[in-house]
GROMACS .gro file of C-alpha atoms in nm:
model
  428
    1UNK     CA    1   2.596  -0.778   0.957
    2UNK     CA    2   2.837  -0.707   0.613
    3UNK     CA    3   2.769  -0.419   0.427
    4UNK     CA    4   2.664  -0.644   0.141
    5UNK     CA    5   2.395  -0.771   0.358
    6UNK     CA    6   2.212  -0.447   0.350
    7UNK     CA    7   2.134  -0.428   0.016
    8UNK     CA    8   1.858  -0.504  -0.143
    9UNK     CA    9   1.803  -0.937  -0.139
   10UNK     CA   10   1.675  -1.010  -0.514
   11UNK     CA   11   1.682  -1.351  -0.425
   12UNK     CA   12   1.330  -1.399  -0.495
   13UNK     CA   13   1.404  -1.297  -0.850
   14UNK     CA   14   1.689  -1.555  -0.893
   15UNK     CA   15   1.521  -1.849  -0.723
   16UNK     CA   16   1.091  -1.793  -0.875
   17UNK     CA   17   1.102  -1.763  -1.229
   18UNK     CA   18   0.667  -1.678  -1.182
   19UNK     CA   19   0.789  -1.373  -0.930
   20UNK     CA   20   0.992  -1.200  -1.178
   21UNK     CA   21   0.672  -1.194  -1.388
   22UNK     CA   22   0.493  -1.050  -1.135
   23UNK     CA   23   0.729  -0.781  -1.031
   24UNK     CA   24   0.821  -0.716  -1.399
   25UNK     CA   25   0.437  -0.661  -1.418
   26UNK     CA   26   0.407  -0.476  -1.120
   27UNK     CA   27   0.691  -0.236  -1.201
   28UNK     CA   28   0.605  -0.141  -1.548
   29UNK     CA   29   0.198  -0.134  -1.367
   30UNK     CA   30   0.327   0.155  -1.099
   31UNK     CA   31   0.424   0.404  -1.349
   32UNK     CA   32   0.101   0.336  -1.592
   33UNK     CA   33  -0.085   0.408  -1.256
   34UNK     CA   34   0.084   0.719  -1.184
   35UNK     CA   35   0.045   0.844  -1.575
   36UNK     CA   36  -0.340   0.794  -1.527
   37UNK     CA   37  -0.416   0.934  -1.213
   38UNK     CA   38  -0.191   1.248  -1.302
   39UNK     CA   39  -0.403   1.216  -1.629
   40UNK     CA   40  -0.736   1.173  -1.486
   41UNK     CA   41  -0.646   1.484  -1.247
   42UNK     CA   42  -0.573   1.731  -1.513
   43UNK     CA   43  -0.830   1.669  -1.724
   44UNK     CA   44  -1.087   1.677  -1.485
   45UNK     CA   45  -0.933   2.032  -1.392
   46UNK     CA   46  -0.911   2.158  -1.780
   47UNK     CA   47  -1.292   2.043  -1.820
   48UNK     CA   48  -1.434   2.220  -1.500
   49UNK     CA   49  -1.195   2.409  -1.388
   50UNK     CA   50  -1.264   2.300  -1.026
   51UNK     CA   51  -1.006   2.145  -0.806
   52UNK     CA   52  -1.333   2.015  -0.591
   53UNK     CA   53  -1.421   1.862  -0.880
   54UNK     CA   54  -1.046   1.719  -0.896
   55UNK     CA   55  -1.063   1.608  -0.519
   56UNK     CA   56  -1.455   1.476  -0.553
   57UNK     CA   57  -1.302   1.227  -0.890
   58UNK     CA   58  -1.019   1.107  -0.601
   59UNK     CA   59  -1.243   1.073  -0.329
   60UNK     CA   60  -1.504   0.855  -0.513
   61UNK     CA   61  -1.181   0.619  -0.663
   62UNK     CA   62  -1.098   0.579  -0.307
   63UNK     CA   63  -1.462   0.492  -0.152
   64UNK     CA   64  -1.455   0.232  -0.486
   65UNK     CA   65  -1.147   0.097  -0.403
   66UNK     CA   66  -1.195   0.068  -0.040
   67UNK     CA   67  -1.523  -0.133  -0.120
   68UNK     CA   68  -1.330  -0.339  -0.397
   69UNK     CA   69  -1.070  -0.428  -0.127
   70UNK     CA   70  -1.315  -0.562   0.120
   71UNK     CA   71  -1.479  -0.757  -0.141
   72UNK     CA   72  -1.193  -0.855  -0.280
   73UNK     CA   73  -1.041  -1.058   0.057
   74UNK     CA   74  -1.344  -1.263   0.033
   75UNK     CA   75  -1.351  -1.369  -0.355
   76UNK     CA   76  -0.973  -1.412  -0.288
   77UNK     CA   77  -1.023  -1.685  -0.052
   78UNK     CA   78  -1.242  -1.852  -0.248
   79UNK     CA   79  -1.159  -1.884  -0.603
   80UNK     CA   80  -0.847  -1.910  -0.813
   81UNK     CA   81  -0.619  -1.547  -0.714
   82UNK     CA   82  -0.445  -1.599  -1.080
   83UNK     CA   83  -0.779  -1.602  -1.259
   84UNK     CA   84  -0.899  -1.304  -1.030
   85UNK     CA   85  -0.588  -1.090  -1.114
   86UNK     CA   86  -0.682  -1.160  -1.486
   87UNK     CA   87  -0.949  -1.087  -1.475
   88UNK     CA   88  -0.960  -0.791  -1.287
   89UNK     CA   89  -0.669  -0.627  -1.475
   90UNK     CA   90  -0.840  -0.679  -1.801
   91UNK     CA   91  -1.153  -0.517  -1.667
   92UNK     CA   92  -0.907  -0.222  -1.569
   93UNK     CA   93  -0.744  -0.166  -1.943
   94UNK     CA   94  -1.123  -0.183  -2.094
   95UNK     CA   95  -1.194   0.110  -1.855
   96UNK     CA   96  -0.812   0.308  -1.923
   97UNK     CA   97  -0.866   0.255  -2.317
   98UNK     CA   98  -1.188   0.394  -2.269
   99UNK     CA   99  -0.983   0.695  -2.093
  100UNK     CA  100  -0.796   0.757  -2.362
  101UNK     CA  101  -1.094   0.730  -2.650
  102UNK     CA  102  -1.242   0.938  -2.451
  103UNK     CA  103  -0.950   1.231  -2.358
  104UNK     CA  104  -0.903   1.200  -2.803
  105UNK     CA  105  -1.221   1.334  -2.866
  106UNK     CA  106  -1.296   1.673  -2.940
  107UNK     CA  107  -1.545   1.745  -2.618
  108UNK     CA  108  -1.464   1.444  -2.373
  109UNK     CA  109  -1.708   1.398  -2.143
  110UNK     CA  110  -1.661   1.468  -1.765
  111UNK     CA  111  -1.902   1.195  -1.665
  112UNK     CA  112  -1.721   0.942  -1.816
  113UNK     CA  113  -1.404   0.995  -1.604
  114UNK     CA  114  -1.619   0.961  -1.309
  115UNK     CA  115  -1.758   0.627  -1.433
  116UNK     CA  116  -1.420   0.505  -1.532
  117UNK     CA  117  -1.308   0.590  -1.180
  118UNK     CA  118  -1.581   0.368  -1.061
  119UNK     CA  119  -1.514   0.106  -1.249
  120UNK     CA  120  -1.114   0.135  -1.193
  121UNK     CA  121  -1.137   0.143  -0.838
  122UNK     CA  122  -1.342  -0.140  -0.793
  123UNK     CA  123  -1.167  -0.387  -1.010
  124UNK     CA  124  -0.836  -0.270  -0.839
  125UNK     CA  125  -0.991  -0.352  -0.490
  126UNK     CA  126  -1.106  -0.670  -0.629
  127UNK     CA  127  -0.766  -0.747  -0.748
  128UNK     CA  128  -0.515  -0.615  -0.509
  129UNK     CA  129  -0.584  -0.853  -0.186
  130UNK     CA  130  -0.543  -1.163  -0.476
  131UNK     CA  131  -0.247  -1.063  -0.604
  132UNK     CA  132  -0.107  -1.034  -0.232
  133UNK     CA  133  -0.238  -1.303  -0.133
  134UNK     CA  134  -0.037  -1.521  -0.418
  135UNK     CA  135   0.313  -1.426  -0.299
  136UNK     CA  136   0.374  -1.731  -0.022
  137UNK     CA  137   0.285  -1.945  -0.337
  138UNK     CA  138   0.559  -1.821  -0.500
  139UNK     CA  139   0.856  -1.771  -0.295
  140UNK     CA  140   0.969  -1.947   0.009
  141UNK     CA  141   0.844  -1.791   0.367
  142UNK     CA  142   1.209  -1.732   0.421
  143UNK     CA  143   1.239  -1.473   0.133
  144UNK     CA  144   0.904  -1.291   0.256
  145UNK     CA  145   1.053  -1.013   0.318
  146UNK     CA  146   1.269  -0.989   0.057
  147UNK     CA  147   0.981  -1.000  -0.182
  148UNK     CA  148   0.831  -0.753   0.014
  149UNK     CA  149   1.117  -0.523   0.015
  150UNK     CA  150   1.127  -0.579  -0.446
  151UNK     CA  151   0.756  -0.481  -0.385
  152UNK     CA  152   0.752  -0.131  -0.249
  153UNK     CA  153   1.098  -0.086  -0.401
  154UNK     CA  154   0.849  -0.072  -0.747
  155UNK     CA  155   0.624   0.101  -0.569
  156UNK     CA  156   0.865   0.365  -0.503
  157UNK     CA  157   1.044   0.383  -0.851
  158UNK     CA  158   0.661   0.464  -1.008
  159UNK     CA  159   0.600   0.719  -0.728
  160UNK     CA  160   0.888   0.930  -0.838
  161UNK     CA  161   0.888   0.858  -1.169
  162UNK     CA  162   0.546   0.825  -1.307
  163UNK     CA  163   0.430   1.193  -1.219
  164UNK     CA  164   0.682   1.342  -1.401
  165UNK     CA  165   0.646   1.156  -1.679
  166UNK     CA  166   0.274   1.217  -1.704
  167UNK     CA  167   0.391   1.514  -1.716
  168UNK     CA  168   0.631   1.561  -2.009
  169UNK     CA  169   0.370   1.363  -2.204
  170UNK     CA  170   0.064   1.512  -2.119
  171UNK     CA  171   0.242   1.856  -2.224
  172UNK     CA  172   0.334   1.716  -2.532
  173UNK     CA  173   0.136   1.456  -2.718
  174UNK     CA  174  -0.117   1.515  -2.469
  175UNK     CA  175  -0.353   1.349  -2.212
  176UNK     CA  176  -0.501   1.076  -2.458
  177UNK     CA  177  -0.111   0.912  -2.466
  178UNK     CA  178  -0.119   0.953  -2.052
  179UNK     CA  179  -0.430   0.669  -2.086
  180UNK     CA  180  -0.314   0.507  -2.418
  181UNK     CA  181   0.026   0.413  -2.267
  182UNK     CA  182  -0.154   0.306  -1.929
  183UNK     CA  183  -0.362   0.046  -2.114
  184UNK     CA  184  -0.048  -0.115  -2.319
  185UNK     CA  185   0.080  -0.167  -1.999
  186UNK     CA  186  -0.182  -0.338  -1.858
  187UNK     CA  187  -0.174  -0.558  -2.190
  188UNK     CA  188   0.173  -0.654  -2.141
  189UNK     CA  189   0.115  -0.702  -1.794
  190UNK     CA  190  -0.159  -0.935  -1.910
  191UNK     CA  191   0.110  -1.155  -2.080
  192UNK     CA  192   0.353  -1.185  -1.826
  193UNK     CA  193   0.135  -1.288  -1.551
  194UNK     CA  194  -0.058  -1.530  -1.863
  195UNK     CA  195   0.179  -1.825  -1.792
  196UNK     CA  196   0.174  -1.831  -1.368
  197UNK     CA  197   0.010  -2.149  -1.214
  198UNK     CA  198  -0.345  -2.171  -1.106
  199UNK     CA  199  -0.365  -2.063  -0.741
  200UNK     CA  200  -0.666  -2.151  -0.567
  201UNK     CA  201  -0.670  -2.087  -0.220
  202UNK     CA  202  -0.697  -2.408   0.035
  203UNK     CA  203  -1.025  -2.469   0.142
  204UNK     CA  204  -1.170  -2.315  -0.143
  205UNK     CA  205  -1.435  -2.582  -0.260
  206UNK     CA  206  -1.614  -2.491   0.087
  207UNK     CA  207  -1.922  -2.223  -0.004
  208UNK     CA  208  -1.932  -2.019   0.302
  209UNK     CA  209  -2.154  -1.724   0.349
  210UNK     CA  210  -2.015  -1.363   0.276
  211UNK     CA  211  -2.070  -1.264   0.638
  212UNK     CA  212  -1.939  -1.571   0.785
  213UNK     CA  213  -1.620  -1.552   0.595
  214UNK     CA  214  -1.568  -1.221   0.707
  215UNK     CA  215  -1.652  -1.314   1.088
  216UNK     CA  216  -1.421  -1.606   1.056
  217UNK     CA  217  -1.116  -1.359   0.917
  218UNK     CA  218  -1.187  -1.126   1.212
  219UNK     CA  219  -1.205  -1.408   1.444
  220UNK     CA  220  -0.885  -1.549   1.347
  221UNK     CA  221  -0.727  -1.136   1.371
  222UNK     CA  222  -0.878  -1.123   1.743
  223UNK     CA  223  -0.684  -1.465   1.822
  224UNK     CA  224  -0.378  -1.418   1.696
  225UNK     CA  225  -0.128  -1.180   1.862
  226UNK     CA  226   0.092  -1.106   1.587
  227UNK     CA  227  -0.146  -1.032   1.293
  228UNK     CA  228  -0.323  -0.786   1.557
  229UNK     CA  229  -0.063  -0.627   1.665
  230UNK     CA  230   0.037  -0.544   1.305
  231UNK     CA  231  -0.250  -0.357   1.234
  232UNK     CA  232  -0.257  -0.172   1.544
  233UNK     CA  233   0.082  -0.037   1.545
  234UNK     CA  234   0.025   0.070   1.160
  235UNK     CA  235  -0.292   0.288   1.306
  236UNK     CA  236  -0.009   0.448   1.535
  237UNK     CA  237   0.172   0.602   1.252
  238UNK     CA  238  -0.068   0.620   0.994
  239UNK     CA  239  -0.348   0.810   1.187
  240UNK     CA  240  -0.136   0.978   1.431
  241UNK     CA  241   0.152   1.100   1.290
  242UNK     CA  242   0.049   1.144   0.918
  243UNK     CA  243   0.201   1.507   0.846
  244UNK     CA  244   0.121   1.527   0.457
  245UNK     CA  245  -0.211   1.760   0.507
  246UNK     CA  246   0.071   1.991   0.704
  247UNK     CA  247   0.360   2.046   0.411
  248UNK     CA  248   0.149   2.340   0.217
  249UNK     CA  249   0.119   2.545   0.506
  250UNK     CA  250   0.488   2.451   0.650
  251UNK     CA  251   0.586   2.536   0.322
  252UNK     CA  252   0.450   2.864   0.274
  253UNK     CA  253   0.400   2.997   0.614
  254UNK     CA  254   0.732   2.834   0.829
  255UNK     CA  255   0.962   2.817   0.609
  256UNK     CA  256   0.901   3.121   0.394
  257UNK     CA  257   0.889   2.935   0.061
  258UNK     CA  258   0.689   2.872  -0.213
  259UNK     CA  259   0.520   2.575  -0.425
  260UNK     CA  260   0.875   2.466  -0.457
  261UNK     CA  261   0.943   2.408  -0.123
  262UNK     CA  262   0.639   2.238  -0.038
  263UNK     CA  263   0.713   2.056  -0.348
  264UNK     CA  264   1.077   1.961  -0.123
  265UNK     CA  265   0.845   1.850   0.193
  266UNK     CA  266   0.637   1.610  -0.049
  267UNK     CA  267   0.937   1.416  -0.213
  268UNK     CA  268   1.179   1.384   0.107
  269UNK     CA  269   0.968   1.144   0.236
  270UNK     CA  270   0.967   0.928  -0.096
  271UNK     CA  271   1.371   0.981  -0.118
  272UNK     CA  272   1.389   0.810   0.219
  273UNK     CA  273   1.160   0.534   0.140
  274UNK     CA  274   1.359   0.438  -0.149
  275UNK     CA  275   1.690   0.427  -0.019
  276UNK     CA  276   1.501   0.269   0.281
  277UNK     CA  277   1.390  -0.015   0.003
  278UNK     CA  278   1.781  -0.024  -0.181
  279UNK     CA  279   1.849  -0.099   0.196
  280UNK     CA  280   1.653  -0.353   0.311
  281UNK     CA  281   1.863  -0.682   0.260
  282UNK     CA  282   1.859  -0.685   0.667
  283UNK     CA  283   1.492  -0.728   0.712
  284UNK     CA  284   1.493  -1.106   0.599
  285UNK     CA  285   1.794  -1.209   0.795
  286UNK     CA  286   1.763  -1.035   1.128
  287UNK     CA  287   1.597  -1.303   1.420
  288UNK     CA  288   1.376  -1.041   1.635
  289UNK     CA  289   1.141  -0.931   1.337
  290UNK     CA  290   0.896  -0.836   1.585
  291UNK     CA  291   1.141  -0.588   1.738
  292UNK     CA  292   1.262  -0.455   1.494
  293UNK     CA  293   0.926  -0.342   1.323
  294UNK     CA  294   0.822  -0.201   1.638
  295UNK     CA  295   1.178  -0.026   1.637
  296UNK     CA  296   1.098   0.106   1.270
  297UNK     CA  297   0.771   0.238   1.349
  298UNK     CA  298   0.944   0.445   1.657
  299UNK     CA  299   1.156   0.581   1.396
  300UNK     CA  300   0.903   0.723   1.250
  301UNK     CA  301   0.743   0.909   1.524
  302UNK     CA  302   1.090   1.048   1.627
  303UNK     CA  303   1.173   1.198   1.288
  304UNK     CA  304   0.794   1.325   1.271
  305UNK     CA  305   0.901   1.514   1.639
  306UNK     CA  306   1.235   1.657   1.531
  307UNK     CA  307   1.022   1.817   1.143
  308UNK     CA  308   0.772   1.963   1.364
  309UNK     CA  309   1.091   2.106   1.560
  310UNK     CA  310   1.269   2.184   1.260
  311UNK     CA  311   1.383   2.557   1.218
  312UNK     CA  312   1.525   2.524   0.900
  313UNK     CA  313   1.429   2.355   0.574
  314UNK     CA  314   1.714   2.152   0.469
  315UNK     CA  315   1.703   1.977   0.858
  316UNK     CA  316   1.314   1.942   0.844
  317UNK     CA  317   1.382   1.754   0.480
  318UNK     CA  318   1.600   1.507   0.620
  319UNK     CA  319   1.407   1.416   0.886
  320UNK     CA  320   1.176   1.386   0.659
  321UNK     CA  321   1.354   1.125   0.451
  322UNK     CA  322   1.496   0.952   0.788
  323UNK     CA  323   1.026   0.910   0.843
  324UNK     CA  324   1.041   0.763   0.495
  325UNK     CA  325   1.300   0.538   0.565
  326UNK     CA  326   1.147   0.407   0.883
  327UNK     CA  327   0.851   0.347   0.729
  328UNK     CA  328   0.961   0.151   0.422
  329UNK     CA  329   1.121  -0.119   0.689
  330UNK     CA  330   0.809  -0.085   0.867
  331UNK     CA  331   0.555  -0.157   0.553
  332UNK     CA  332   0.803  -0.446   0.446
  333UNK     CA  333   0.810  -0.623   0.806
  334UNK     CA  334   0.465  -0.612   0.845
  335UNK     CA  335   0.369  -0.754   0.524
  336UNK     CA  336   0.608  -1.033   0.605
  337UNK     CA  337   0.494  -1.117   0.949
  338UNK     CA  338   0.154  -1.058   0.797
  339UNK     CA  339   0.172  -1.304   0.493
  340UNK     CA  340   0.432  -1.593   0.744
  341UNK     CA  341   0.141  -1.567   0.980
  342UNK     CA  342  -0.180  -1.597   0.805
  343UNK     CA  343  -0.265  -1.937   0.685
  344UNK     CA  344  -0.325  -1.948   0.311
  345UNK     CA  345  -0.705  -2.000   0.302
  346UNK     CA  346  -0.768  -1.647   0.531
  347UNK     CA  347  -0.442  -1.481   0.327
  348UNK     CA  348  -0.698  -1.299   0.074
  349UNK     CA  349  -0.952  -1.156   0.372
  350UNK     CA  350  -0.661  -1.073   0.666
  351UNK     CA  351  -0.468  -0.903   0.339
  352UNK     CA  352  -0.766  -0.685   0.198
  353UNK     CA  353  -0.810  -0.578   0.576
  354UNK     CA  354  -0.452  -0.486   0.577
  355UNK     CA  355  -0.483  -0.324   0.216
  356UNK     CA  356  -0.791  -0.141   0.351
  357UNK     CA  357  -0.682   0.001   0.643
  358UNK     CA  358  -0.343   0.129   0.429
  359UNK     CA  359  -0.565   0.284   0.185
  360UNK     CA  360  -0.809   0.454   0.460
  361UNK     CA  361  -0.530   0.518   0.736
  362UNK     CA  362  -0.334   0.793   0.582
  363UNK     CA  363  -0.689   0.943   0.457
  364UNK     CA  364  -0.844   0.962   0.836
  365UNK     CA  365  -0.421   1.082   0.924
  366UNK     CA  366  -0.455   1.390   0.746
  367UNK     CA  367  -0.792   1.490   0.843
  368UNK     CA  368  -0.648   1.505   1.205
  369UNK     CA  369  -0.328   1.631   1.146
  370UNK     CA  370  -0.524   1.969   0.989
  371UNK     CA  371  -0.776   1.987   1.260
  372UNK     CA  372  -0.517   1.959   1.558
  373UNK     CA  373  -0.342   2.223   1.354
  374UNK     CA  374  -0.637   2.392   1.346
  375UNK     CA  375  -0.723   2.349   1.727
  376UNK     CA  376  -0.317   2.452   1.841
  377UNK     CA  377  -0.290   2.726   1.553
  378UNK     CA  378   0.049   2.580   1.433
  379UNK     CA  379   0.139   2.313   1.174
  380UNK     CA  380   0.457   2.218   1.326
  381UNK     CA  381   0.301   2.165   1.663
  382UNK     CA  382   0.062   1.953   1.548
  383UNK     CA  383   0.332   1.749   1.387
  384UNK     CA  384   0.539   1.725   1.719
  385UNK     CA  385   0.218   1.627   1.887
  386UNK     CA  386   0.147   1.355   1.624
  387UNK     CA  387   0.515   1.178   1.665
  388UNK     CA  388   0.395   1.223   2.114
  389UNK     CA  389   0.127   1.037   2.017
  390UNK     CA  390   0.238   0.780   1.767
  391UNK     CA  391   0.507   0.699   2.016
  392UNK     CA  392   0.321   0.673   2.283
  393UNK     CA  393   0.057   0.415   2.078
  394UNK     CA  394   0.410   0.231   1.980
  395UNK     CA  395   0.471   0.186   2.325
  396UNK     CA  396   0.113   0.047   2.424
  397UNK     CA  397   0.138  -0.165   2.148
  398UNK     CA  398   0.458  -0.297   2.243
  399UNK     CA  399   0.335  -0.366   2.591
  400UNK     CA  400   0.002  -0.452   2.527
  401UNK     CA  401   0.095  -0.738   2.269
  402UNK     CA  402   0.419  -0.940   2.329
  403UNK     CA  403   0.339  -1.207   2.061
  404UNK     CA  404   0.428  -0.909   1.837
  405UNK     CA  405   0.759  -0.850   2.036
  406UNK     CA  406   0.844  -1.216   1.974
  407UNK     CA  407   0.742  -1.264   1.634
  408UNK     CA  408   1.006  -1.342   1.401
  409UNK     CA  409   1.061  -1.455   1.046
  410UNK     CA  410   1.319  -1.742   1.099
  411UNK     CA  411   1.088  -1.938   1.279
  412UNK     CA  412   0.757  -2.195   1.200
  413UNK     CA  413   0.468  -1.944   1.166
  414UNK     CA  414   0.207  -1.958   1.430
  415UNK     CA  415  -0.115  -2.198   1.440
  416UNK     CA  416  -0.389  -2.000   1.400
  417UNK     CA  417  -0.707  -2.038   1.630
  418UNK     CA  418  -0.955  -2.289   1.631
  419UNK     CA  419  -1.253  -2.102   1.476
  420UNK     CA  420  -1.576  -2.034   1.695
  421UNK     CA  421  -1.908  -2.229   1.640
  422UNK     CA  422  -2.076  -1.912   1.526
  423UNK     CA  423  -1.815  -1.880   1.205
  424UNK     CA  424  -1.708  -2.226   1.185
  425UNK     CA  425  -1.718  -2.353   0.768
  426UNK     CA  426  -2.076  -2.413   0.675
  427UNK     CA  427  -2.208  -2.445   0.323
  428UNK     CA  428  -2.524  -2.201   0.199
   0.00000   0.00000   0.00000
């Protein structure tokens, strides 16, 4: 493969004129994001003065959103995903505007921000599995993964830029711009994605019971191979090898530093996943897709064995960056093989499972990355036993499933099973 073929494919953005409104949407959307949540953070802290407070205002977004999600698959499925972005995303800049009327007054209320994260985190869940579940209707299968790869590349850019920039502002003209700029952003966003086509899904003028749609997306997730496996193998990085919950003590205690340093163990990872992204031109053209995600996600139990191993800092960091870069190819294969492999009509439930479990899995990671700490009394052996683990979960996996080993890209995407009696399409 040239060298040229590594970089990033923007092919998507040449050939769909409607993708390059959506990523021009969702790259301006990923730093308004970060400015609110940084926002939302430190004013909940300046009000109460209580980082449980702080962490109570993230953990009830995150319970909203996970509900939204779920919820979300199933609307997506049914109705038109354009008019459910819409309308979810104006929802969203009602609530942010309200943020920043709010943060301008003289006493802003505390209560509010916990409304608005309510409100924010459902209408994202709503949202999110429509807006995924529209990309196959606007490029071709065969630039998937190149789409995928423009995704998290904005994903990345408003992860590294967006705090700091919420930030500068919010120690300047203060938190109320944090908000105000937030909601302008979701107004032009508004007006890009304005002119894409309706999008209904297929089968959509069928009314099928909530439960039944759901039994009839996990149906289809037990039958096929490669959709299954792509889950599974995520749950052997994600909840087995998550380290973040590990950097503040690393920080302080192994490597003898300071905030600084643990700042260093936070962003290494999002270096690597960025150049991992400016690198991904490969991930479209190579044949064995299935291998090579299964390859990525061993990548990223290594790197987690050699930081826990790590005597000094500057080592541990790339490592660190070498995890992020496995798991950049990892998130844009699967969400490839994912979308090439899901028929259109189940793309909005199989998508808000996938969205789920990526919102919940590195939650549940860190909870047992700090108690096996906890249980071995060392943070960098419970690291080194997390990559044991998540390789040894690769490897079942691997075994366990060979349509995953054989999926690939370049090929017709599977059939997907004929649906049981008990969730086959019935009207209410």
């Amino acid at each position: 493969m040239r060298l040229g073929e590594m970089v990033v494919d923007v092919a998507p953005l040449r050939s769909s004129r409607d993708f390059r409104l959506v990523f021009a949407t969702q790259a301006i959307s990923m730093v308004g994001t970060q400015l609110t949540s940084v926002a939302a953070s430190l004013q909940i802290y300046e009000l109460t003065g209580s980082t449980v407070q702080v962490g109570l205002m993230s953990l009830v977004l995150g319970m909203f959103l996970l509900v939204g999600l779920l919820a979300g698959g199933l609307l997506a499925d049914r109705a038109d995903r354009r008019r459910i972005v819409l309308v979810t995303r104006s929802v969203t800049a009602v609530v942010v505007t309200g943020l920043a009327v709010n943060a301008a007054l003289p006493d802003p209320h505390v209560w509010f921000v916990f409304v608005a994260a309510v409100l924010a985190g459902g209408s994202a869940g709503l949202g999110g599995p429509a807006m995924m579940a529209a990309t196959p209707n606007l490029v071709p299968r065969s630039q998937l993964a190149a789409a995928g790869a423009l995704t998290t590349l904005t994903a990345q850019l408003g992860g590294m830029a967006g705090p700091s920039l919420a930030g500068v502002i919010a120690a300047g003209p203060g938190l109320a711009w944090c908000f105000g700029i937030d909601a302008a952003v979701y107004v032009v966003g508004l007006a890009l994605l304005a002119p894409l086509p309706a999008m209904p899904p297929e089968g959509s003028g069928q009314a099928q019971h909530p439960l039944k749609a759901m039994a009839e997306g996990l149906h289809f997730l037990r039958g096929n191979q490669v959709v299954a496996g792509l889950l599974l193998i995520d749950v052997c990085a994600m909840v087995f090898a998550m380290p973040y919950a590990l950097f503040p003590e690393l920080g302080t205690e192994h490597f003898g530093g300071g905030p600084s340093t643990v700042g260093l163990l936070y962003t290494a990872p999002a270096v690597g996943s960025f150049c991992g992204a400016l690198a991904s031109g490969w991930t479209g053209r190579i044949h064995h897709t299935g291998r090579a995600l299964i390859g990525a996600v061993a990548v990223w139990g290594v790197a987690i064995i050699c930081f826990g191993l790590s005597p000094d800092l500057w080592l541990a960091l790339a490592f660190l960056a070498l995890a992020g870069l496995g798991d950049t190819a990892s998130e844009i294969l699967r969400r490839a093989l994912l979308q090439h492999y899901t028929p259109d009509r189940l793309q909005g439930r199989v998508g808000s499972l996938w969205l789920a479990q990526a919102t919940a899995g590195p939650s549940v990671g860190n909870l047992e990355a700090g108690l096996v700490a906890r249980a071995l009394g060392s943070s960098a052996g419970a690291a080194v036993v997390g990559g044991v683990v998540c390789l040894a979960g690769v490897a079942t996996v691997a075994l366990a499933v060979p349509g995953l080993r054989r999926a690939s890209l370049q090929g017709p995407a599977a059939t997907e099973p004929a649906p049981s009696p008990e969730v086959s399409p019935a009207t209410d």
